[in-house]
Every structure is written in structure tokens, then in C-alpha cells.
């Protein structure tokens, strides 16, 4: 017998990066999804080209569709998309009604202008509407909408509880409050839907002031009960208890944290500004390092333990690195070819799709290939051998064992939910 040939390097790499079924052990850390989404948001802030912005939104939407779960927070992506469309419409409406400082020669329509007093000089309501100002407002509105949609992608993919586990000890108390606030609205919406369905089944009206009043009381009662239960569980777990640290450590922590956050704010503003990328990135990195040092020292006051901490494996670094690569490529493209990244509106020119920035944006699709597949999406394909057994004879001979395995899987799914 001849030995089988060794697999090619490409086949080995494909096996290593093949996305497995997501479970509690290999789920990506929430920080990886947020870094990926913030990278896409940074890339969207560096351009007003509608073709690139649409490509960024398409990349974020495809990854969300491929890797989001059935959890309540995963349904928030549609709300962010609707919010982005509302922002674009509102930006266009303000431009038409309040005018713009963009000069133009192509008149679209002329609205009746409302006369204003002398102290409101420079502001007008109505008047001439030009195509240049409408296109400029459309580009700016699309950029803001793309930022919101990228943040919505992070909200839909990242588990808030896992994000809380990843926070430093100094931010644990604030993180718990944020997570409780984030989970309050989905639970309230679920209560409203449940009560409306119950009233509909009983033949009672679900609309009108009287129905809203009758639904609102049980919803508020359920919210109060959940608040009391959360407060009791937080107190039982030692929430708010701190350890004694020297005064010098506290002062140093405050200085480092405050200085680092100021550096992060200044660096972020530099990255989002038109001509601030030169000093924005060094300030951002210095601020992050300083703030992390302050949070590391501040974590000594928090007495808590970590159960199953998130581990950053190869897949997590690939997801976070893909977002950082897209952001770096778009920043570089803005410095090399600003005309393509920011199409002119005076005079009006048709936007063109720059090839290598567009190819760099497609790197953001990497999470759809390497991130673990959610169980719901995995179940639509061929069932795995672990769940389906090893054949008909095996299933007929070991029904009790399979039933036990199914019960175990049900408990795992319930625990994840």
C-alpha cells in the first residue's frame, strides 16, 4: 500500500480556519466584535464616497446576518439601520429648510423664504435649494448613518454579559449598571408583546388609551420585580464592596485614568477630523496605554473573581485585526487619494469607486469566515455526527444514550440563553 500524499499547505490552513459550531468554550470575546466594528466605523468616518460607505454597510450587514444569534440583543441591528435612514432623511430635510453654506449653481427648487430679524443674520428658512447642497447633505448623512450601523453591528454580535466579564476591575460597577440598563429595554418589549398577544387571544382590544393603560401596569410591575431580583443577586455577589488601598495608589490611579481618557478623546477627535490623522493616532495610542495603566491600578479596589474568563485565540485576533486593517487602509487612502475618498460637490462630479480601498474594505468580511457559526445557522445545514449519531443501527441500539445527550444539549442551550 502506498502512503497517502500529505495535504497541501492551503488545505491545512483551510482546516485550521474552518468555522466550527459556536458553543460556550469557543465563542468570540465581545471585545473582538467591538474592535472590528469600531474599525469599520473609523473607516466610514474617513470618507464621504457613497460607494465606499455602501460597501462598508454591506460588509457589516453580511457579517451580522452570518454570525448573529437568536439572543434579544441580536435583534437590535434592524433598529440601527432604521435609525441611520432616519438620520439621512433628517439631514436632507434640514438642508432643504434651513439652507447650507455650500455654494451652487444648479437650482432644484425655490421655497418661500421666511424673513428673520437682524440678530438672526446668517440663518435663513426656505429660499433657493441647489443640487450641490442636497448632494453634500446626502454624503454627510450617509457617513453618519454608516457610523451608526457599524455600532449597531457590534451591539447585535457582542454578548453584553461577556463584555462585562472583559471589563477591568475598576469599571466593573459601572459595567454592571450599563448591562442591567441594556437588558431592561428588551425585557420590557418582550413583556409588552406577551401581554398584547394574551389580550388578543382573549378578544380584548390591544390599541387605544385604555388598552395601553391596562398593559402598562403589568409591564411596570414585572420591571419592578426584575429590578428587585437583580438588586438581591448583586448584593449576594458582593457588588459594591471595595478593598483598602493606599492613598498614593488612589491618586496615581485618578491621574493616569483621567489623563488617559483625555488623550483618547483628543486622539479620537483627531482621527475623525479631516486633517487630524497625523497627531490623532499617536495621541490615541498614548491615551489608551495610560488609561489601561490607571485601570489596572484601580482594579485593586474591586474584590471579585472571574468565572471562565474569555480567552483571545487566533480567531478573536483575526476578527479584531480585520477591523483594524480596514481602518488603517482607509486612513492611508485618505492621505494618498483624497479626491476619491471625498468626492467634490462644487462642481458636481460623479463618485468613482477606488479599487484598492474597496478591496481593503472587503477584508472586513473575514469574521464571516473564521468566527464560530451560531447553533441556529449551523442547524440549517447537514447535522453533525455528534448530534445525529453514527448510523441507523447506532441510533436504534443506543436510544437512551442519545436521549441523554439531547437532554444535555438542551441544558447547555438553556444555560446559554
mmCIF file of C-alpha atoms in Angstrom:
data_model
loop_
_atom_site.group_PDB
_atom_site.id
_atom_site.type_symbol
_atom_site.label_atom_id
_atom_site.label_comp_id
_atom_site.label_asym_id
_atom_site.label_seq_id
_atom_site.Cartn_x
_atom_site.Cartn_y
_atom_site.Cartn_z
ATOM 1 C CA UNK A 1 0.000 0.000 0.000
ATOM 2 C CA UNK A 2 1.224 3.457 -0.847
ATOM 3 C CA UNK A 3 1.054 6.231 1.707
ATOM 4 C CA UNK A 4 -1.446 8.976 1.029
ATOM 5 C CA UNK A 5 0.099 12.257 -0.032
ATOM 6 C CA UNK A 6 0.497 14.940 2.586
ATOM 7 C CA UNK A 7 -2.176 17.619 2.469
ATOM 8 C CA UNK A 8 -1.227 20.855 0.808
ATOM 9 C CA UNK A 9 -0.489 23.929 2.951
ATOM 10 C CA UNK A 10 -3.623 25.595 1.626
ATOM 11 C CA UNK A 11 -5.705 22.620 2.764
ATOM 12 C CA UNK A 12 -4.142 22.707 6.218
ATOM 13 C CA UNK A 13 -4.836 26.417 6.518
ATOM 14 C CA UNK A 14 -8.421 25.895 5.403
ATOM 15 C CA UNK A 15 -8.900 23.194 8.020
ATOM 16 C CA UNK A 16 -7.403 25.382 10.734
ATOM 17 C CA UNK A 17 -9.634 28.348 9.890
ATOM 18 C CA UNK A 18 -12.806 26.349 9.218
ATOM 19 C CA UNK A 19 -15.502 27.913 11.360
ATOM 20 C CA UNK A 20 -16.770 25.434 13.970
ATOM 21 C CA UNK A 21 -20.132 25.461 15.657
ATOM 22 C CA UNK A 22 -20.268 28.070 18.387
ATOM 23 C CA UNK A 23 -20.531 26.898 21.975
ATOM 24 C CA UNK A 24 -19.645 28.239 25.373
ATOM 25 C CA UNK A 25 -15.986 27.346 25.045
ATOM 26 C CA UNK A 26 -15.111 28.828 21.644
ATOM 27 C CA UNK A 27 -17.401 31.881 21.480
ATOM 28 C CA UNK A 28 -15.554 35.038 20.474
ATOM 29 C CA UNK A 29 -14.927 37.650 23.180
ATOM 30 C CA UNK A 30 -17.213 40.657 22.963
ATOM 31 C CA UNK A 31 -14.183 42.936 22.747
ATOM 32 C CA UNK A 32 -13.178 41.355 19.435
ATOM 33 C CA UNK A 33 -16.542 42.232 17.876
ATOM 34 C CA UNK A 34 -16.365 45.773 19.219
ATOM 35 C CA UNK A 35 -12.850 46.309 17.887
ATOM 36 C CA UNK A 36 -13.957 45.016 14.487
ATOM 37 C CA UNK A 37 -16.999 47.311 14.434
ATOM 38 C CA UNK A 38 -15.044 50.338 15.641
ATOM 39 C CA UNK A 39 -12.521 49.714 12.871
ATOM 40 C CA UNK A 40 -15.314 49.806 10.300
ATOM 41 C CA UNK A 41 -16.739 52.941 11.936
ATOM 42 C CA UNK A 42 -13.331 54.635 11.789
ATOM 43 C CA UNK A 43 -13.087 53.727 8.111
ATOM 44 C CA UNK A 44 -16.552 55.213 7.489
ATOM 45 C CA UNK A 45 -15.537 58.447 9.197
ATOM 46 C CA UNK A 46 -12.633 58.928 6.761
ATOM 47 C CA UNK A 47 -14.709 59.086 3.584
ATOM 48 C CA UNK A 48 -17.846 60.616 2.109
ATOM 49 C CA UNK A 49 -17.767 58.465 -1.016
ATOM 50 C CA UNK A 50 -21.259 56.897 -1.144
ATOM 51 C CA UNK A 51 -19.933 53.814 -2.917
ATOM 52 C CA UNK A 52 -17.407 53.070 -0.169
ATOM 53 C CA UNK A 53 -19.962 53.866 2.542
ATOM 54 C CA UNK A 54 -22.438 51.491 0.952
ATOM 55 C CA UNK A 55 -19.747 48.833 0.745
ATOM 56 C CA UNK A 56 -18.940 49.268 4.451
ATOM 57 C CA UNK A 57 -22.619 48.968 5.370
ATOM 58 C CA UNK A 58 -22.915 45.874 3.182
ATOM 59 C CA UNK A 59 -19.894 44.255 4.863
ATOM 60 C CA UNK A 60 -21.296 44.939 8.331
ATOM 61 C CA UNK A 61 -24.737 43.648 7.336
ATOM 62 C CA UNK A 62 -23.372 40.456 5.802
ATOM 63 C CA UNK A 63 -21.306 39.616 8.888
ATOM 64 C CA UNK A 64 -24.295 40.286 11.159
ATOM 65 C CA UNK A 65 -26.543 38.087 9.007
ATOM 66 C CA UNK A 66 -23.969 35.287 9.008
ATOM 67 C CA UNK A 67 -22.924 35.311 12.663
ATOM 68 C CA UNK A 68 -25.644 36.762 14.877
ATOM 69 C CA UNK A 69 -27.570 34.538 17.272
ATOM 70 C CA UNK A 70 -31.195 34.430 18.384
ATOM 71 C CA UNK A 71 -30.479 36.409 21.569
ATOM 72 C CA UNK A 72 -32.576 39.536 22.299
ATOM 73 C CA UNK A 73 -29.675 41.919 21.711
ATOM 74 C CA UNK A 74 -29.073 40.410 18.257
ATOM 75 C CA UNK A 75 -32.344 41.912 17.028
ATOM 76 C CA UNK A 76 -31.128 45.490 17.516
ATOM 77 C CA UNK A 77 -29.373 45.692 14.146
ATOM 78 C CA UNK A 78 -32.596 46.461 12.278
ATOM 79 C CA UNK A 79 -33.313 49.330 14.664
ATOM 80 C CA UNK A 80 -29.902 50.854 13.949
ATOM 81 C CA UNK A 81 -30.485 50.554 10.195
ATOM 82 C CA UNK A 82 -33.813 52.370 10.546
ATOM 83 C CA UNK A 83 -32.116 54.995 12.717
ATOM 84 C CA UNK A 84 -29.472 55.511 10.017
ATOM 85 C CA UNK A 85 -32.131 56.015 7.344
ATOM 86 C CA UNK A 86 -33.909 58.473 9.625
ATOM 87 C CA UNK A 87 -30.678 60.409 10.096
ATOM 88 C CA UNK A 88 -30.164 60.668 6.321
ATOM 89 C CA UNK A 89 -33.734 61.896 5.799
ATOM 90 C CA UNK A 90 -33.436 64.382 8.671
ATOM 91 C CA UNK A 91 -30.136 65.725 7.328
ATOM 92 C CA UNK A 92 -31.690 66.295 3.902
ATOM 93 C CA UNK A 93 -34.761 67.939 5.429
ATOM 94 C CA UNK A 94 -32.667 70.376 7.464
ATOM 95 C CA UNK A 95 -30.585 71.212 4.402
ATOM 96 C CA UNK A 96 -33.675 71.979 2.331
ATOM 97 C CA UNK A 97 -35.462 74.005 5.006
ATOM 98 C CA UNK A 98 -32.538 75.796 6.673
ATOM 99 C CA UNK A 99 -30.204 76.114 3.709
ATOM 100 C CA UNK A 100 -26.498 75.400 3.558
ATOM 101 C CA UNK A 101 -23.228 77.275 3.206
ATOM 102 C CA UNK A 102 -22.315 75.220 0.130
ATOM 103 C CA UNK A 103 -22.485 77.462 -2.972
ATOM 104 C CA UNK A 104 -24.245 76.074 -6.009
ATOM 105 C CA UNK A 105 -25.481 76.998 -9.442
ATOM 106 C CA UNK A 106 -27.920 74.161 -10.165
ATOM 107 C CA UNK A 107 -31.237 75.231 -8.654
ATOM 108 C CA UNK A 108 -33.552 72.353 -7.805
ATOM 109 C CA UNK A 109 -36.446 74.346 -6.355
ATOM 110 C CA UNK A 110 -37.176 77.622 -4.623
ATOM 111 C CA UNK A 111 -39.109 77.672 -1.360
ATOM 112 C CA UNK A 112 -40.807 80.712 0.153
ATOM 113 C CA UNK A 113 -38.236 82.398 2.401
ATOM 114 C CA UNK A 114 -39.263 83.469 5.870
ATOM 115 C CA UNK A 115 -37.884 86.922 6.813
ATOM 116 C CA UNK A 116 -35.855 86.912 10.029
ATOM 117 C CA UNK A 117 -34.695 89.790 12.276
ATOM 118 C CA UNK A 118 -31.216 91.277 12.112
ATOM 119 C CA UNK A 119 -29.932 89.345 15.140
ATOM 120 C CA UNK A 120 -30.522 86.093 13.198
ATOM 121 C CA UNK A 121 -28.339 87.192 10.307
ATOM 122 C CA UNK A 122 -26.696 84.234 8.596
ATOM 123 C CA UNK A 123 -29.646 81.936 9.239
ATOM 124 C CA UNK A 124 -32.419 81.514 6.707
ATOM 125 C CA UNK A 125 -35.568 79.433 6.476
ATOM 126 C CA UNK A 126 -36.586 78.487 2.957
ATOM 127 C CA UNK A 127 -35.156 80.059 -0.158
ATOM 128 C CA UNK A 128 -33.231 78.556 -3.039
ATOM 129 C CA UNK A 129 -32.292 74.885 -2.867
ATOM 130 C CA UNK A 130 -29.377 73.791 -5.034
ATOM 131 C CA UNK A 131 -28.288 70.352 -6.148
ATOM 132 C CA UNK A 132 -24.840 70.908 -4.652
ATOM 133 C CA UNK A 133 -26.150 71.426 -1.135
ATOM 134 C CA UNK A 134 -28.506 68.439 -1.411
ATOM 135 C CA UNK A 135 -25.691 66.134 -2.565
ATOM 136 C CA UNK A 136 -23.383 67.440 0.180
ATOM 137 C CA UNK A 137 -26.058 66.804 2.816
ATOM 138 C CA UNK A 138 -26.682 63.342 1.392
ATOM 139 C CA UNK A 139 -22.980 62.449 1.650
ATOM 140 C CA UNK A 140 -22.714 63.702 5.242
ATOM 141 C CA UNK A 141 -25.904 61.946 6.268
ATOM 142 C CA UNK A 142 -24.716 58.672 4.734
ATOM 143 C CA UNK A 143 -21.457 58.922 6.665
ATOM 144 C CA UNK A 144 -23.260 59.361 9.977
ATOM 145 C CA UNK A 145 -25.671 56.554 9.104
ATOM 146 C CA UNK A 146 -22.747 54.233 8.329
ATOM 147 C CA UNK A 147 -21.228 55.035 11.741
ATOM 148 C CA UNK A 148 -24.492 54.165 13.483
ATOM 149 C CA UNK A 149 -24.910 50.932 11.529
ATOM 150 C CA UNK A 150 -21.367 49.811 12.376
ATOM 151 C CA UNK A 151 -22.050 50.410 16.068
ATOM 152 C CA UNK A 152 -25.329 48.532 15.655
ATOM 153 C CA UNK A 153 -23.410 45.580 14.238
ATOM 154 C CA UNK A 154 -21.324 45.428 17.418
ATOM 155 C CA UNK A 155 -24.483 45.555 19.547
ATOM 156 C CA UNK A 156 -26.003 42.707 17.559
ATOM 157 C CA UNK A 157 -22.949 40.440 17.688
ATOM 158 C CA UNK A 158 -21.402 41.077 21.113
ATOM 159 C CA UNK A 159 -22.875 39.480 24.227
ATOM 160 C CA UNK A 160 -23.299 42.201 26.908
ATOM 161 C CA UNK A 161 -22.613 39.733 29.724
ATOM 162 C CA UNK A 162 -19.347 38.596 28.116
ATOM 163 C CA UNK A 163 -18.414 42.232 27.556
ATOM 164 C CA UNK A 164 -18.944 42.840 31.276
ATOM 165 C CA UNK A 165 -16.587 39.968 32.097
ATOM 166 C CA UNK A 166 -13.909 41.560 29.909
ATOM 167 C CA UNK A 167 -14.003 44.915 31.691
ATOM 168 C CA UNK A 168 -11.189 45.831 34.100
ATOM 169 C CA UNK A 169 -11.935 45.642 37.779
ATOM 170 C CA UNK A 170 -12.075 49.438 38.092
ATOM 171 C CA UNK A 171 -15.026 49.591 35.651
ATOM 172 C CA UNK A 172 -16.903 46.590 36.991
ATOM 173 C CA UNK A 173 -19.529 48.518 38.945
ATOM 174 C CA UNK A 174 -20.262 50.898 36.075
ATOM 175 C CA UNK A 175 -20.298 47.959 33.671
ATOM 176 C CA UNK A 176 -22.911 46.121 35.722
ATOM 177 C CA UNK A 177 -25.142 49.193 35.679
ATOM 178 C CA UNK A 178 -24.757 49.522 31.906
ATOM 179 C CA UNK A 179 -25.529 45.841 31.305
ATOM 180 C CA UNK A 180 -28.624 45.992 33.518
ATOM 181 C CA UNK A 181 -29.780 49.078 31.623
ATOM 182 C CA UNK A 182 -29.127 47.412 28.250
ATOM 183 C CA UNK A 183 -31.130 44.310 29.175
ATOM 184 C CA UNK A 184 -34.023 46.278 30.709
ATOM 185 C CA UNK A 185 -35.470 47.538 27.403
ATOM 186 C CA UNK A 186 -35.544 44.128 25.607
ATOM 187 C CA UNK A 187 -37.271 42.524 28.581
ATOM 188 C CA UNK A 188 -39.843 45.309 28.677
ATOM 189 C CA UNK A 189 -40.522 44.940 24.953
ATOM 190 C CA UNK A 190 -40.949 41.173 25.432
ATOM 191 C CA UNK A 191 -43.451 41.815 28.231
ATOM 192 C CA UNK A 192 -45.446 44.205 26.052
ATOM 193 C CA UNK A 193 -45.575 41.693 23.194
ATOM 194 C CA UNK A 194 -46.614 38.903 25.550
ATOM 195 C CA UNK A 195 -49.400 40.954 27.122
ATOM 196 C CA UNK A 196 -50.693 42.189 23.773
ATOM 197 C CA UNK A 197 -50.797 38.621 22.491
ATOM 198 C CA UNK A 198 -52.687 37.485 25.586
ATOM 199 C CA UNK A 199 -55.243 40.273 25.197
ATOM 200 C CA UNK A 200 -55.700 39.445 21.525
ATOM 201 C CA UNK A 201 -56.318 35.785 22.345
ATOM 202 C CA UNK A 202 -58.941 36.809 24.908
ATOM 203 C CA UNK A 203 -60.711 39.000 22.345
ATOM 204 C CA UNK A 204 -59.797 42.259 24.059
ATOM 205 C CA UNK A 205 -58.592 45.368 22.198
ATOM 206 C CA UNK A 206 -54.851 45.963 22.011
ATOM 207 C CA UNK A 207 -54.966 49.590 20.859
ATOM 208 C CA UNK A 208 -56.237 52.797 22.349
ATOM 209 C CA UNK A 209 -55.558 54.683 25.562
ATOM 210 C CA UNK A 210 -57.459 52.239 27.776
ATOM 211 C CA UNK A 211 -55.575 49.218 26.421
ATOM 212 C CA UNK A 212 -52.224 50.980 26.866
ATOM 213 C CA UNK A 213 -53.099 51.785 30.474
ATOM 214 C CA UNK A 214 -54.114 48.202 31.175
ATOM 215 C CA UNK A 215 -50.936 46.835 29.598
ATOM 216 C CA UNK A 216 -48.627 49.387 31.203
ATOM 217 C CA UNK A 217 -49.366 48.399 34.807
ATOM 218 C CA UNK A 218 -48.325 44.719 34.453
ATOM 219 C CA UNK A 219 -45.260 45.783 32.481
ATOM 220 C CA UNK A 220 -44.136 48.175 35.211
ATOM 221 C CA UNK A 221 -44.875 45.553 37.851
ATOM 222 C CA UNK A 222 -42.724 42.996 36.043
ATOM 223 C CA UNK A 223 -39.924 45.559 35.636
ATOM 224 C CA UNK A 224 -40.026 46.311 39.375
ATOM 225 C CA UNK A 225 -39.866 42.610 40.239
ATOM 226 C CA UNK A 226 -36.866 42.129 37.959
ATOM 227 C CA UNK A 227 -35.148 45.160 39.494
ATOM 228 C CA UNK A 228 -35.603 43.752 42.996
ATOM 229 C CA UNK A 229 -34.320 40.345 41.883
ATOM 230 C CA UNK A 230 -31.280 41.891 40.190
ATOM 231 C CA UNK A 231 -30.525 44.020 43.276
ATOM 232 C CA UNK A 232 -30.727 40.950 45.519
ATOM 233 C CA UNK A 233 -28.445 38.908 43.286
ATOM 234 C CA UNK A 234 -25.938 41.771 43.035
ATOM 235 C CA UNK A 235 -25.865 42.171 46.816
ATOM 236 C CA UNK A 236 -25.415 38.414 47.282
ATOM 237 C CA UNK A 237 -22.399 38.531 44.950
ATOM 238 C CA UNK A 238 -20.715 41.356 46.863
ATOM 239 C CA UNK A 239 -21.438 44.177 44.441
ATOM 240 C CA UNK A 240 -20.011 47.497 45.601
ATOM 241 C CA UNK A 241 -17.605 46.111 48.179
ATOM 242 C CA UNK A 242 -14.103 47.505 47.837
ATOM 243 C CA UNK A 243 -10.713 46.739 49.304
ATOM 244 C CA UNK A 244 -8.432 49.125 51.173
ATOM 245 C CA UNK A 245 -5.657 50.662 49.045
ATOM 246 C CA UNK A 246 -3.086 53.342 49.945
ATOM 247 C CA UNK A 247 -3.907 56.980 49.218
ATOM 248 C CA UNK A 248 -0.915 57.328 46.863
ATOM 249 C CA UNK A 249 -2.233 54.490 44.708
ATOM 250 C CA UNK A 250 -5.674 56.118 44.525
ATOM 251 C CA UNK A 251 -4.221 59.486 43.473
ATOM 252 C CA UNK A 252 -1.987 57.869 40.872
ATOM 253 C CA UNK A 253 -4.922 55.899 39.532
ATOM 254 C CA UNK A 254 -7.028 59.046 39.167
ATOM 255 C CA UNK A 255 -4.279 60.944 37.366
ATOM 256 C CA UNK A 256 -3.497 58.111 34.956
ATOM 257 C CA UNK A 257 -7.130 57.350 34.191
ATOM 258 C CA UNK A 258 -8.152 60.974 33.671
ATOM 259 C CA UNK A 259 -5.079 61.776 31.571
ATOM 260 C CA UNK A 260 -5.530 58.635 29.501
ATOM 261 C CA UNK A 261 -9.194 59.348 28.816
ATOM 262 C CA UNK A 262 -8.357 62.910 27.768
ATOM 263 C CA UNK A 263 -5.740 61.515 25.401
ATOM 264 C CA UNK A 264 -8.241 59.025 23.982
ATOM 265 C CA UNK A 265 -10.791 61.803 23.405
ATOM 266 C CA UNK A 266 -8.224 64.048 21.716
ATOM 267 C CA UNK A 267 -6.892 61.189 19.587
ATOM 268 C CA UNK A 268 -10.382 60.104 18.551
ATOM 269 C CA UNK A 269 -11.236 63.660 17.564
ATOM 270 C CA UNK A 270 -8.044 63.825 15.529
ATOM 271 C CA UNK A 271 -8.924 60.603 13.705
ATOM 272 C CA UNK A 272 -12.454 61.763 12.961
ATOM 273 C CA UNK A 273 -11.350 65.231 11.850
ATOM 274 C CA UNK A 274 -10.400 65.905 8.264
ATOM 275 C CA UNK A 275 -6.742 66.793 8.839
ATOM 276 C CA UNK A 276 -6.018 65.273 12.247
ATOM 277 C CA UNK A 277 -4.789 61.796 11.363
ATOM 278 C CA UNK A 278 -1.142 62.860 11.848
ATOM 279 C CA UNK A 279 -1.442 63.543 15.571
ATOM 280 C CA UNK A 280 -4.662 61.625 16.239
ATOM 281 C CA UNK A 281 -3.236 58.101 16.135
ATOM 282 C CA UNK A 282 -0.221 58.762 18.452
ATOM 283 C CA UNK A 283 -2.463 60.566 20.943
ATOM 284 C CA UNK A 284 -4.974 57.752 20.845
ATOM 285 C CA UNK A 285 -2.348 55.071 21.451
ATOM 286 C CA UNK A 286 -0.702 57.050 24.270
ATOM 287 C CA UNK A 287 -4.085 57.691 25.876
ATOM 288 C CA UNK A 288 -5.036 54.025 25.671
ATOM 289 C CA UNK A 289 -1.793 52.913 27.297
ATOM 290 C CA UNK A 290 -2.120 55.499 30.082
ATOM 291 C CA UNK A 291 -5.787 54.729 30.716
ATOM 292 C CA UNK A 292 -5.138 50.974 30.816
ATOM 293 C CA UNK A 293 -2.376 51.536 33.375
ATOM 294 C CA UNK A 294 -4.752 53.587 35.514
ATOM 295 C CA UNK A 295 -7.498 50.990 35.233
ATOM 296 C CA UNK A 296 -5.019 48.273 36.127
ATOM 297 C CA UNK A 297 -4.156 50.078 39.345
ATOM 298 C CA UNK A 298 -7.798 50.911 40.032
ATOM 299 C CA UNK A 299 -8.713 47.233 39.758
ATOM 300 C CA UNK A 300 -7.100 46.626 43.137
ATOM 301 C CA UNK A 301 -10.132 48.192 44.831
ATOM 302 C CA UNK A 302 -12.518 45.676 43.295
ATOM 303 C CA UNK A 303 -12.668 42.348 45.095
ATOM 304 C CA UNK A 304 -14.072 39.857 42.621
ATOM 305 C CA UNK A 305 -13.202 36.679 40.788
ATOM 306 C CA UNK A 306 -13.626 35.672 37.140
ATOM 307 C CA UNK A 307 -15.501 32.533 36.175
ATOM 308 C CA UNK A 308 -14.375 31.153 32.827
ATOM 309 C CA UNK A 309 -12.625 34.311 31.591
ATOM 310 C CA UNK A 310 -12.664 34.957 27.859
ATOM 311 C CA UNK A 311 -9.578 33.802 26.021
ATOM 312 C CA UNK A 312 -8.282 35.601 22.978
ATOM 313 C CA UNK A 313 -7.435 32.914 20.460
ATOM 314 C CA UNK A 314 -6.431 33.103 16.829
ATOM 315 C CA UNK A 315 -9.993 33.681 15.615
ATOM 316 C CA UNK A 316 -10.551 36.592 18.003
ATOM 317 C CA UNK A 317 -7.339 38.283 16.894
ATOM 318 C CA UNK A 318 -8.261 37.765 13.243
ATOM 319 C CA UNK A 319 -11.672 39.366 13.782
ATOM 320 C CA UNK A 320 -10.247 42.354 15.640
ATOM 321 C CA UNK A 321 -7.321 42.664 13.228
ATOM 322 C CA UNK A 322 -9.604 42.730 10.187
ATOM 323 C CA UNK A 323 -11.379 45.809 11.514
ATOM 324 C CA UNK A 324 -8.079 47.493 12.359
ATOM 325 C CA UNK A 325 -6.753 46.703 8.868
ATOM 326 C CA UNK A 326 -9.796 48.301 7.225
ATOM 327 C CA UNK A 327 -9.410 51.428 9.366
ATOM 328 C CA UNK A 328 -5.674 51.723 8.651
ATOM 329 C CA UNK A 329 -6.198 51.266 4.905
ATOM 330 C CA UNK A 330 -8.889 53.944 4.747
ATOM 331 C CA UNK A 331 -6.794 56.411 6.727
ATOM 332 C CA UNK A 332 -3.889 55.812 4.360
ATOM 333 C CA UNK A 333 -6.156 56.155 1.333
ATOM 334 C CA UNK A 334 -7.455 59.482 2.639
ATOM 335 C CA UNK A 335 -3.902 60.809 2.695
ATOM 336 C CA UNK A 336 -2.889 59.361 -0.691
ATOM 337 C CA UNK A 337 -6.034 59.965 -2.772
ATOM 338 C CA UNK A 338 -8.299 62.486 -1.004
ATOM 339 C CA UNK A 339 -10.239 63.302 -4.186
ATOM 340 C CA UNK A 340 -11.544 59.740 -4.482
ATOM 341 C CA UNK A 341 -12.309 59.446 -0.764
ATOM 342 C CA UNK A 342 -14.190 62.749 -0.625
ATOM 343 C CA UNK A 343 -15.900 63.434 -3.968
ATOM 344 C CA UNK A 344 -16.346 67.103 -4.761
ATOM 345 C CA UNK A 345 -19.736 68.766 -4.886
ATOM 346 C CA UNK A 346 -18.651 72.152 -6.298
ATOM 347 C CA UNK A 347 -18.603 71.458 -9.172
ATOM 348 C CA UNK A 348 -20.704 68.305 -9.105
ATOM 349 C CA UNK A 349 -18.765 65.182 -10.074
ATOM 350 C CA UNK A 350 -19.854 61.575 -10.129
ATOM 351 C CA UNK A 351 -18.200 59.494 -7.385
ATOM 352 C CA UNK A 352 -15.849 56.752 -8.507
ATOM 353 C CA UNK A 353 -15.020 53.548 -6.663
ATOM 354 C CA UNK A 354 -11.297 53.445 -5.789
ATOM 355 C CA UNK A 355 -10.170 49.878 -6.283
ATOM 356 C CA UNK A 356 -7.637 49.215 -3.563
ATOM 357 C CA UNK A 357 -9.629 50.966 -0.772
ATOM 358 C CA UNK A 358 -12.645 48.913 -1.849
ATOM 359 C CA UNK A 359 -10.545 45.750 -1.718
ATOM 360 C CA UNK A 360 -9.361 46.764 1.769
ATOM 361 C CA UNK A 361 -12.973 47.164 2.922
ATOM 362 C CA UNK A 362 -13.660 43.581 1.839
ATOM 363 C CA UNK A 363 -11.119 42.443 4.451
ATOM 364 C CA UNK A 364 -13.868 43.224 6.963
ATOM 365 C CA UNK A 365 -15.695 40.117 5.723
ATOM 366 C CA UNK A 366 -13.132 37.903 7.448
ATOM 367 C CA UNK A 367 -15.298 37.380 10.589
ATOM 368 C CA UNK A 368 -17.957 35.766 8.400
ATOM 369 C CA UNK A 369 -15.396 33.078 7.536
ATOM 370 C CA UNK A 370 -13.443 32.474 10.754
ATOM 371 C CA UNK A 371 -15.906 33.288 13.558
ATOM 372 C CA UNK A 372 -17.771 30.302 15.051
ATOM 373 C CA UNK A 373 -21.135 29.640 13.442
ATOM 374 C CA UNK A 374 -24.176 30.154 15.719
ATOM 375 C CA UNK A 375 -26.099 26.962 16.539
ATOM 376 C CA UNK A 376 -29.225 28.183 14.723
ATOM 377 C CA UNK A 377 -27.299 28.762 11.475
ATOM 378 C CA UNK A 378 -25.383 25.530 11.943
ATOM 379 C CA UNK A 379 -28.616 23.568 12.272
ATOM 380 C CA UNK A 380 -29.797 24.619 8.802
ATOM 381 C CA UNK A 381 -27.076 22.579 7.138
ATOM 382 C CA UNK A 382 -26.104 18.964 7.442
ATOM 383 C CA UNK A 383 -26.387 17.718 11.032
ATOM 384 C CA UNK A 384 -23.137 16.953 12.711
ATOM 385 C CA UNK A 385 -22.140 13.431 13.678
ATOM 386 C CA UNK A 386 -22.151 14.419 17.308
ATOM 387 C CA UNK A 387 -25.870 15.122 17.208
ATOM 388 C CA UNK A 388 -27.075 12.629 14.620
ATOM 389 C CA UNK A 389 -25.157 9.588 15.805
ATOM 390 C CA UNK A 390 -23.129 7.197 13.657
ATOM 391 C CA UNK A 391 -25.872 5.482 11.673
ATOM 392 C CA UNK A 392 -29.312 3.967 11.939
ATOM 393 C CA UNK A 393 -28.100 0.932 13.831
ATOM 394 C CA UNK A 394 -26.316 3.109 16.335
ATOM 395 C CA UNK A 395 -29.426 5.223 16.878
ATOM 396 C CA UNK A 396 -31.673 2.190 17.280
ATOM 397 C CA UNK A 397 -29.283 0.455 19.658
ATOM 398 C CA UNK A 398 -28.474 3.468 21.846
ATOM 399 C CA UNK A 399 -31.654 5.466 22.163
ATOM 400 C CA UNK A 400 -31.144 6.032 25.843
ATOM 401 C CA UNK A 401 -27.666 7.408 25.295
ATOM 402 C CA UNK A 402 -28.869 9.746 22.560
ATOM 403 C CA UNK A 403 -31.733 10.903 24.734
ATOM 404 C CA UNK A 404 -29.254 11.647 27.479
ATOM 405 C CA UNK A 405 -27.080 13.589 25.041
ATOM 406 C CA UNK A 406 -30.095 15.529 23.764
ATOM 407 C CA UNK A 407 -31.047 16.450 27.317
ATOM 408 C CA UNK A 408 -27.511 17.597 27.996
ATOM 409 C CA UNK A 409 -27.521 19.715 24.846
ATOM 410 C CA UNK A 410 -30.888 21.201 25.852
ATOM 411 C CA UNK A 411 -29.464 22.163 29.237
ATOM 412 C CA UNK A 412 -26.461 23.779 27.568
ATOM 413 C CA UNK A 413 -28.707 25.722 25.174
ATOM 414 C CA UNK A 414 -30.896 26.843 28.081
ATOM 415 C CA UNK A 415 -27.833 27.977 30.034
ATOM 416 C CA UNK A 416 -26.550 29.945 27.026
ATOM 417 C CA UNK A 417 -29.942 31.604 26.568
#
